[in-house]
Each structure stands twice: as C-alpha cells, then as structure tokens.
Amino acid sequence: MSGDIRVAHAPNRLTRGLILGVVGLVFAVPILAMVEFTLRRGLEGGYDLHRWTDLFQGGLTGEYKPVLVALGNSVGLAIGTVAIILLLLVPTMLLVHIRFPQLRRVLEILCILPISIPAIVLVVGLAPVFSVVAQLVGSGVWTLAFAYGITVLPFAYRAIQSNLDGVDVRTLSEAARTLGAGWGSVLLRVLVPNLRRGILAGAFIAVAVVLGEFTIASLLNRVNLQTALVVVSKNDPYTAVILSLIALSVAFLLLLAIGRLGTVRRPRAQTARTPVSAASPTSTPTPTGARP
C-alpha cells in the first residue's frame, strides 16, 4: 500500500530576505521618523543636533530628572514582574503537569482570563486591593508589579506551556528522583534548564509589557516611564520623543541581556583526527581473498 508523502520545504533565501525586510521596515520606519522629528529646526528648515546636545549638556537634570527616576521605576517593575512569573507561575505549572494533570485545563483558563479583561476594568477591580496593600506595606511604585504580573500572565503562560508540551517533564523528574535527587534539584537542575526557551520568552514579554504600560500606572497614580513621558510631552514634544528613543534603546539592551543569559555556551567539539599513514614504498597491497 503506497501513501502520499508530503515534504515540507523551507522557504528559500529570497523569501526569507523579503520577510525579514518587511518586518525590519515595520520597526525601522517609526524609529527613523522619530529621529527625523527630533532633528528638525522648525520653520527654518533643515536639521541639526541642538535638541540632543541641549538635553545631554544639562545632564538630564532639572525638569527632566523625573524621567530618569521613572525609568528606574519601570526597570525595577520589570525585574519584579519577571520574578513573580518565575517564582509563582513556573513551579505551579510544573506541579500541575506532574502531579495534578486533571487541573491543567482549570489552570489554563485562570491564566488566560486576564487577556479578556480590559485594563480599565482590571484597575477597577484592583483599586480596593491596592488600598488594602497601601495600608499594610505602603503605596510605593513597586506594588504595581503585582498588577503587571496579572497582565502578563496569559502571554507568559502560553510561552512556557508551548515549551512544556515538547518536554517530557514527568519522565525527567521520575528519572532524577530515582537517582536520588531532591525536588529542589529536580526543579533547578533538570526541569528549568529544559524549559529555558519558554521561560526566556515569558521574560521577554514581561519586560516589553512593563516598559510600555501606561493605563494601569496612570489610573492607580503611580509613576513609571510612560506616565513621565506624557508629562514631558505636554511641555516639550521634541524632548519627549528623544527620551522615548533613549527608553527604546535601554529596553533593547535589557532584552538583549536577557537573551544572552539564555544562550548555552557549548564547548568546542574536539574532533579526533586519525593520522593517515603513508604507504611504505616497499609494502605491496594484499589482494582480496589471498593469504599474506
């Protein structure tokens, strides 16, 4: 019985180049437009760097100093949100996957539910909770990490779950336990390294969402990067765009650092080379089937 065998062909170099070019234009055109906007000289026409030089000569002090504080707040919130994802979501998913597989559908619904709730509705529900949190531990900007953890939960769950489906964590955990490893070693030394790609993808998404979030911080009266940029844009739109470009650069470097943490440095494989001995001029090859 013969069956049809379909072979999936990878796109050729031209197709890959076109796809990457289109995606690159989607990102490059807005950034180039922002750069061009900051270099304009207004009604006089032409371009110069006086807005950039004026901003950096002042050392980002004075009226622009709150932007640096807000940038530090956003970076701290990004780190806190990633920590929440790693410390709460990953162990919970592994526990459900190994011990309670019947609860997997319930966990999936709970994790994906926040994506269907608008941010304004989410803030209305979180406002009473944050009032209680403010009475207990204060109303610092770091408390936004809990709200951001809920916001990025669906994206982080999908990123980790896609990696989790391709790894037989139950077999790995049972094998490690059979060899005498404790649950801490199983989690940190066996399961987490195999889920590195999914965890890093979730961290990427968490950082991107936190650095670009405005609605929750604005409605809860917290200061982050986006709220500070809105305040600056009311007085000087050119400086706000310059600061946005700087923020994009910082976010790119932060994401690049996260990506570098996930790369595994493999030792160079030392290929054993068998020395080829030259045939002796006095030796003659032995014919097949004949005795030497």
mmCIF file of C-alpha atoms in Angstrom:
data_model
loop_
_atom_site.group_PDB
_atom_site.id
_atom_site.type_symbol
_atom_site.label_atom_id
_atom_site.label_comp_id
_atom_site.label_asym_id
_atom_site.label_seq_id
_atom_site.Cartn_x
_atom_site.Cartn_y
_atom_site.Cartn_z
ATOM 1 C CA MET A 1 0.000 0.000 0.000
ATOM 2 C CA SER A 2 1.523 3.235 -1.084
ATOM 3 C CA GLY A 3 0.771 6.545 0.514
ATOM 4 C CA ASP A 4 1.397 10.119 -0.473
ATOM 5 C CA ILE A 5 4.380 11.604 1.285
ATOM 6 C CA ARG A 6 4.367 15.362 1.558
ATOM 7 C CA VAL A 7 7.669 17.037 2.239
ATOM 8 C CA ALA A 8 7.574 20.495 3.795
ATOM 9 C CA HIS A 9 10.099 22.675 2.076
ATOM 10 C CA ALA A 10 11.720 25.548 3.940
ATOM 11 C CA PRO A 11 11.441 28.978 2.316
ATOM 12 C CA ASN A 12 14.340 29.880 0.086
ATOM 13 C CA ARG A 13 16.793 32.678 0.763
ATOM 14 C CA LEU A 14 14.840 35.247 -1.264
ATOM 15 C CA THR A 15 11.622 34.566 0.638
ATOM 16 C CA ARG A 16 13.380 34.780 3.974
ATOM 17 C CA GLY A 17 15.013 38.034 2.918
ATOM 18 C CA LEU A 18 11.676 39.533 1.886
ATOM 19 C CA ILE A 19 10.023 38.525 5.154
ATOM 20 C CA LEU A 20 12.869 39.913 7.246
ATOM 21 C CA GLY A 21 12.912 43.077 5.148
ATOM 22 C CA VAL A 22 9.197 43.716 5.664
ATOM 23 C CA VAL A 23 9.453 43.057 9.391
ATOM 24 C CA GLY A 24 12.509 45.303 9.586
ATOM 25 C CA LEU A 25 10.661 48.125 7.829
ATOM 26 C CA VAL A 26 7.771 47.828 10.255
ATOM 27 C CA PHE A 27 10.182 48.528 13.105
ATOM 28 C CA ALA A 28 12.607 50.843 11.338
ATOM 29 C CA VAL A 29 10.195 53.336 9.751
ATOM 30 C CA PRO A 30 8.646 54.620 13.020
ATOM 31 C CA ILE A 31 12.063 54.845 14.692
ATOM 32 C CA LEU A 32 13.554 56.742 11.743
ATOM 33 C CA ALA A 33 10.541 59.067 11.754
ATOM 34 C CA MET A 34 11.117 59.774 15.449
ATOM 35 C CA VAL A 35 14.779 60.528 14.824
ATOM 36 C CA GLU A 36 13.894 62.819 11.915
ATOM 37 C CA PHE A 37 11.335 64.643 14.078
ATOM 38 C CA THR A 38 13.909 65.379 16.791
ATOM 39 C CA LEU A 39 16.401 66.768 14.254
ATOM 40 C CA ARG A 40 14.081 69.324 12.672
ATOM 41 C CA ARG A 41 14.863 73.016 13.096
ATOM 42 C CA GLY A 42 11.229 74.055 12.940
ATOM 43 C CA LEU A 43 10.083 76.725 10.484
ATOM 44 C CA GLU A 44 13.648 77.496 9.452
ATOM 45 C CA GLY A 45 14.024 74.154 7.730
ATOM 46 C CA GLY A 46 16.973 71.813 7.796
ATOM 47 C CA TYR A 47 18.253 69.548 10.523
ATOM 48 C CA ASP A 48 20.706 69.818 13.407
ATOM 49 C CA LEU A 49 21.526 68.204 16.738
ATOM 50 C CA HIS A 50 20.889 71.149 19.036
ATOM 51 C CA ARG A 51 17.978 69.472 20.867
ATOM 52 C CA TRP A 52 20.072 66.395 21.628
ATOM 53 C CA THR A 53 23.063 68.454 22.740
ATOM 54 C CA ASP A 54 20.934 70.767 24.895
ATOM 55 C CA LEU A 55 19.352 67.779 26.619
ATOM 56 C CA PHE A 56 22.618 65.984 27.362
ATOM 57 C CA GLN A 57 24.528 69.125 28.306
ATOM 58 C CA GLY A 58 22.076 69.576 31.136
ATOM 59 C CA GLY A 59 22.745 66.018 32.236
ATOM 60 C CA LEU A 60 19.037 65.151 32.251
ATOM 61 C CA THR A 61 18.607 67.207 35.402
ATOM 62 C CA GLY A 62 16.051 69.786 36.394
ATOM 63 C CA GLU A 63 12.657 69.267 34.827
ATOM 64 C CA TYR A 64 13.794 66.070 33.079
ATOM 65 C CA LYS A 65 15.209 64.354 36.147
ATOM 66 C CA PRO A 66 11.848 62.672 36.986
ATOM 67 C CA VAL A 67 12.161 60.778 33.703
ATOM 68 C CA LEU A 68 15.296 59.047 34.971
ATOM 69 C CA VAL A 69 13.503 58.206 38.204
ATOM 70 C CA ALA A 70 10.549 56.876 36.213
ATOM 71 C CA LEU A 71 12.893 54.805 34.023
ATOM 72 C CA GLY A 72 14.419 53.284 37.140
ATOM 73 C CA ASN A 73 10.909 52.533 38.418
ATOM 74 C CA SER A 74 9.987 50.772 35.171
ATOM 75 C CA VAL A 75 13.169 48.697 35.175
ATOM 76 C CA GLY A 76 12.549 47.705 38.789
ATOM 77 C CA LEU A 77 8.941 46.814 37.947
ATOM 78 C CA ALA A 78 10.143 44.712 35.017
ATOM 79 C CA ILE A 79 12.519 42.795 37.283
ATOM 80 C CA GLY A 80 9.802 42.324 39.904
ATOM 81 C CA THR A 81 7.285 41.120 37.328
ATOM 82 C CA VAL A 82 9.748 38.606 35.886
ATOM 83 C CA ALA A 83 10.488 37.380 39.422
ATOM 84 C CA ILE A 84 6.769 36.865 40.059
ATOM 85 C CA ILE A 85 6.441 34.894 36.832
ATOM 86 C CA LEU A 86 9.458 32.709 37.624
ATOM 87 C CA LEU A 87 8.702 32.103 41.308
ATOM 88 C CA LEU A 88 4.945 31.553 41.079
ATOM 89 C CA LEU A 89 3.923 30.544 37.576
ATOM 90 C CA VAL A 90 6.701 28.119 36.611
ATOM 91 C CA PRO A 91 6.569 25.928 39.769
ATOM 92 C CA THR A 92 2.752 25.919 39.649
ATOM 93 C CA MET A 93 2.710 24.793 36.024
ATOM 94 C CA LEU A 94 5.238 22.053 36.717
ATOM 95 C CA LEU A 95 3.328 20.857 39.789
ATOM 96 C CA VAL A 96 0.066 20.678 37.855
ATOM 97 C CA HIS A 97 1.748 18.986 34.905
ATOM 98 C CA ILE A 98 3.444 16.318 37.042
ATOM 99 C CA ARG A 99 1.127 15.694 39.970
ATOM 100 C CA PHE A 100 -2.314 17.078 39.053
ATOM 101 C CA PRO A 101 -2.808 16.787 35.280
ATOM 102 C CA GLN A 102 -6.590 16.907 35.741
ATOM 103 C CA LEU A 103 -6.257 20.553 36.839
ATOM 104 C CA ARG A 104 -4.379 21.617 33.715
ATOM 105 C CA ARG A 105 -7.499 22.941 31.967
ATOM 106 C CA VAL A 106 -8.515 24.923 35.058
ATOM 107 C CA LEU A 107 -5.054 26.491 35.314
ATOM 108 C CA GLU A 108 -5.111 27.384 31.629
ATOM 109 C CA ILE A 109 -8.457 29.167 31.965
ATOM 110 C CA LEU A 110 -7.301 31.101 35.035
ATOM 111 C CA CYS A 111 -4.058 32.178 33.363
ATOM 112 C CA ILE A 112 -5.645 33.233 30.069
ATOM 113 C CA LEU A 113 -8.597 35.031 31.682
ATOM 114 C CA PRO A 114 -6.810 38.418 32.204
ATOM 115 C CA ILE A 115 -6.335 38.879 28.440
ATOM 116 C CA SER A 116 -10.117 39.112 28.020
ATOM 117 C CA ILE A 117 -10.493 41.817 30.693
ATOM 118 C CA PRO A 118 -9.871 45.433 29.594
ATOM 119 C CA ALA A 119 -7.251 47.358 31.529
ATOM 120 C CA ILE A 120 -9.790 49.873 32.840
ATOM 121 C CA VAL A 121 -11.960 47.075 34.237
ATOM 122 C CA LEU A 122 -8.892 45.417 35.720
ATOM 123 C CA VAL A 123 -7.963 48.647 37.501
ATOM 124 C CA VAL A 124 -11.479 48.998 38.927
ATOM 125 C CA GLY A 125 -11.124 45.544 40.436
ATOM 126 C CA LEU A 126 -7.576 46.141 41.660
ATOM 127 C CA ALA A 127 -8.229 49.541 43.263
ATOM 128 C CA PRO A 128 -9.755 48.123 46.500
ATOM 129 C CA VAL A 129 -6.974 45.553 46.696
ATOM 130 C CA PHE A 130 -4.304 48.234 46.339
ATOM 131 C CA SER A 131 -5.955 50.344 49.043
ATOM 132 C CA VAL A 132 -5.555 47.426 51.454
ATOM 133 C CA VAL A 133 -1.986 46.805 50.260
ATOM 134 C CA ALA A 134 -1.185 50.505 50.811
ATOM 135 C CA GLN A 135 -2.365 50.250 54.408
ATOM 136 C CA LEU A 136 -0.279 47.151 55.060
ATOM 137 C CA VAL A 137 3.012 47.669 53.198
ATOM 138 C CA GLY A 138 2.777 51.165 51.724
ATOM 139 C CA SER A 139 1.839 52.591 48.361
ATOM 140 C CA GLY A 140 5.216 52.508 46.631
ATOM 141 C CA VAL A 141 5.507 52.097 42.902
ATOM 142 C CA TRP A 142 6.836 48.567 43.422
ATOM 143 C CA THR A 143 3.290 47.407 44.225
ATOM 144 C CA LEU A 144 2.480 47.726 40.514
ATOM 145 C CA ALA A 145 4.473 44.543 39.961
ATOM 146 C CA PHE A 146 1.511 42.519 41.258
ATOM 147 C CA ALA A 147 -0.836 44.144 38.731
ATOM 148 C CA TYR A 148 1.697 43.701 35.941
ATOM 149 C CA GLY A 149 2.132 40.067 36.919
ATOM 150 C CA ILE A 150 -1.583 39.552 36.263
ATOM 151 C CA THR A 151 -1.363 41.480 32.980
ATOM 152 C CA VAL A 152 1.482 39.414 31.510
ATOM 153 C CA LEU A 153 0.169 36.129 32.900
ATOM 154 C CA PRO A 154 -1.577 34.951 29.681
ATOM 155 C CA PHE A 155 1.438 35.687 27.476
ATOM 156 C CA ALA A 156 3.948 34.124 29.855
ATOM 157 C CA TYR A 157 1.726 31.069 30.331
ATOM 158 C CA ARG A 158 1.473 30.448 26.593
ATOM 159 C CA ALA A 159 5.212 30.886 26.082
ATOM 160 C CA ILE A 160 6.104 28.453 28.862
ATOM 161 C CA GLN A 161 3.331 25.973 28.022
ATOM 162 C CA SER A 162 4.461 25.688 24.400
ATOM 163 C CA ASN A 163 7.906 24.686 25.645
ATOM 164 C CA LEU A 164 6.432 22.437 28.326
ATOM 165 C CA ASP A 165 4.447 20.450 25.758
ATOM 166 C CA GLY A 166 7.661 19.492 23.986
ATOM 167 C CA VAL A 167 9.439 18.211 27.109
ATOM 168 C CA ASP A 168 8.550 15.010 28.945
ATOM 169 C CA VAL A 169 8.896 16.557 32.397
ATOM 170 C CA ARG A 170 7.289 13.599 34.155
ATOM 171 C CA THR A 171 9.868 11.148 32.833
ATOM 172 C CA LEU A 172 12.719 13.557 33.597
ATOM 173 C CA SER A 173 11.519 14.162 37.144
ATOM 174 C CA GLU A 174 10.981 10.451 37.821
ATOM 175 C CA ALA A 175 14.435 9.617 36.478
ATOM 176 C CA ALA A 176 16.048 12.314 38.614
ATOM 177 C CA ARG A 177 14.136 11.170 41.707
ATOM 178 C CA THR A 178 15.193 7.578 41.043
ATOM 179 C CA LEU A 179 18.821 8.717 41.045
ATOM 180 C CA GLY A 180 18.323 10.311 44.460
ATOM 181 C CA ALA A 181 17.795 13.970 43.567
ATOM 182 C CA GLY A 182 15.555 16.083 45.766
ATOM 183 C CA TRP A 183 12.697 18.138 44.418
ATOM 184 C CA GLY A 184 14.780 21.293 44.584
ATOM 185 C CA SER A 185 17.487 19.731 42.443
ATOM 186 C CA VAL A 186 14.898 18.305 40.071
ATOM 187 C CA LEU A 187 13.365 21.733 39.594
ATOM 188 C CA LEU A 188 16.540 23.806 39.297
ATOM 189 C CA ARG A 189 18.954 21.385 37.650
ATOM 190 C CA VAL A 190 16.709 19.213 35.480
ATOM 191 C CA LEU A 191 13.402 20.878 34.581
ATOM 192 C CA VAL A 192 14.268 24.582 34.428
ATOM 193 C CA PRO A 193 17.215 24.098 32.003
ATOM 194 C CA ASN A 194 14.916 22.166 29.667
ATOM 195 C CA LEU A 195 12.329 24.963 29.843
ATOM 196 C CA ARG A 196 14.873 27.720 29.284
ATOM 197 C CA ARG A 197 13.437 28.860 25.955
ATOM 198 C CA GLY A 198 9.891 29.183 27.237
ATOM 199 C CA ILE A 199 10.964 30.944 30.422
ATOM 200 C CA LEU A 200 13.075 33.441 28.490
ATOM 201 C CA ALA A 201 10.220 34.075 26.067
ATOM 202 C CA GLY A 202 7.955 34.815 29.026
ATOM 203 C CA ALA A 203 10.602 37.145 30.466
ATOM 204 C CA PHE A 204 10.886 38.948 27.104
ATOM 205 C CA ILE A 205 7.141 39.548 27.009
ATOM 206 C CA ALA A 206 7.010 40.654 30.655
ATOM 207 C CA VAL A 207 9.761 43.240 30.148
ATOM 208 C CA ALA A 208 8.178 44.563 26.953
ATOM 209 C CA VAL A 209 4.732 44.905 28.539
ATOM 210 C CA VAL A 210 6.013 46.604 31.699
ATOM 211 C CA LEU A 211 8.179 49.146 29.873
ATOM 212 C CA GLY A 212 5.290 50.121 27.591
ATOM 213 C CA GLU A 213 2.411 50.080 30.081
ATOM 214 C CA PHE A 214 0.545 53.340 30.762
ATOM 215 C CA THR A 215 -3.105 52.743 31.673
ATOM 216 C CA ILE A 216 -2.744 50.886 34.975
ATOM 217 C CA ALA A 217 0.003 53.178 36.280
ATOM 218 C CA SER A 218 -1.927 56.297 35.317
ATOM 219 C CA LEU A 219 -5.219 55.202 36.875
ATOM 220 C CA LEU A 220 -3.537 53.988 40.063
ATOM 221 C CA ASN A 221 -1.499 57.230 40.357
ATOM 222 C CA ARG A 222 1.886 55.580 40.069
ATOM 223 C CA VAL A 223 4.875 56.994 38.198
ATOM 224 C CA ASN A 224 6.516 54.870 35.536
ATOM 225 C CA LEU A 225 8.305 55.642 32.299
ATOM 226 C CA GLN A 226 5.224 56.129 30.139
ATOM 227 C CA THR A 227 3.421 58.440 32.562
ATOM 228 C CA ALA A 228 6.563 60.567 32.922
ATOM 229 C CA LEU A 229 6.931 60.842 29.137
ATOM 230 C CA VAL A 230 3.339 62.046 28.831
ATOM 231 C CA VAL A 231 4.034 64.801 31.367
ATOM 232 C CA VAL A 232 7.188 65.866 29.487
ATOM 233 C CA SER A 233 5.408 65.815 26.099
ATOM 234 C CA LYS A 234 2.950 68.478 27.281
ATOM 235 C CA ASN A 235 5.813 70.940 27.693
ATOM 236 C CA ASP A 236 8.296 69.840 25.024
ATOM 237 C CA PRO A 237 7.246 67.181 22.473
ATOM 238 C CA TYR A 238 10.728 67.062 20.925
ATOM 239 C CA THR A 239 12.362 66.175 24.222
ATOM 240 C CA ALA A 240 9.681 63.588 24.903
ATOM 241 C CA VAL A 241 10.488 61.854 21.604
ATOM 242 C CA ILE A 242 14.219 61.951 22.371
ATOM 243 C CA LEU A 243 13.585 60.394 25.772
ATOM 244 C CA SER A 244 11.363 57.783 24.133
ATOM 245 C CA LEU A 245 14.216 56.852 21.794
ATOM 246 C CA ILE A 246 16.558 56.550 24.763
ATOM 247 C CA ALA A 247 13.996 54.374 26.536
ATOM 248 C CA LEU A 248 13.708 52.157 23.470
ATOM 249 C CA SER A 249 17.481 51.761 23.414
ATOM 250 C CA VAL A 250 17.555 50.848 27.107
ATOM 251 C CA ALA A 251 14.738 48.335 26.605
ATOM 252 C CA PHE A 252 16.555 46.811 23.624
ATOM 253 C CA LEU A 253 19.758 46.442 25.621
ATOM 254 C CA LEU A 254 17.841 44.918 28.514
ATOM 255 C CA LEU A 255 16.146 42.397 26.248
ATOM 256 C CA LEU A 256 19.491 41.645 24.609
ATOM 257 C CA ALA A 257 20.995 40.956 28.032
ATOM 258 C CA ILE A 258 18.135 38.601 28.864
ATOM 259 C CA GLY A 259 18.657 36.821 25.565
ATOM 260 C CA ARG A 260 22.362 36.437 26.236
ATOM 261 C CA LEU A 261 21.613 34.848 29.589
ATOM 262 C CA GLY A 262 19.748 32.086 27.812
ATOM 263 C CA THR A 263 22.445 31.162 25.365
ATOM 264 C CA VAL A 264 24.264 28.000 26.246
ATOM 265 C CA ARG A 265 27.952 28.079 25.630
ATOM 266 C CA ARG A 266 28.875 24.721 24.273
ATOM 267 C CA PRO A 267 32.484 23.658 24.423
ATOM 268 C CA ARG A 268 34.094 23.271 21.099
ATOM 269 C CA ALA A 269 33.943 19.727 19.954
ATOM 270 C CA GLN A 270 37.378 18.341 19.566
ATOM 271 C CA THR A 271 37.244 16.103 16.578
ATOM 272 C CA ALA A 272 39.634 13.240 16.778
ATOM 273 C CA ARG A 273 41.682 13.113 13.711
ATOM 274 C CA THR A 274 43.081 9.752 12.716
ATOM 275 C CA PRO A 275 46.547 10.155 11.276
ATOM 276 C CA VAL A 276 46.794 8.793 7.807
ATOM 277 C CA SER A 277 49.987 6.814 7.460
ATOM 278 C CA ALA A 278 51.594 6.928 4.092
ATOM 279 C CA ALA A 279 52.007 3.630 2.426
ATOM 280 C CA SER A 280 55.514 2.308 2.566
ATOM 281 C CA PRO A 281 57.130 2.102 -0.838
ATOM 282 C CA THR A 282 58.275 -1.403 -0.029
ATOM 283 C CA SER A 283 54.861 -2.663 1.027
ATOM 284 C CA THR A 284 52.508 -4.059 -1.546
ATOM 285 C CA PRO A 285 48.736 -4.320 -1.112
ATOM 286 C CA THR A 286 47.403 -7.776 -0.356
ATOM 287 C CA PRO A 287 44.810 -8.906 -2.891
ATOM 288 C CA THR A 288 41.381 -9.784 -1.581
ATOM 289 C CA GLY A 289 40.970 -13.461 -0.782
ATOM 290 C CA ALA A 290 44.693 -14.178 -0.885
ATOM 291 C CA ARG A 291 46.811 -15.050 2.116
ATOM 292 C CA PRO A 292 49.567 -12.676 3.049
#
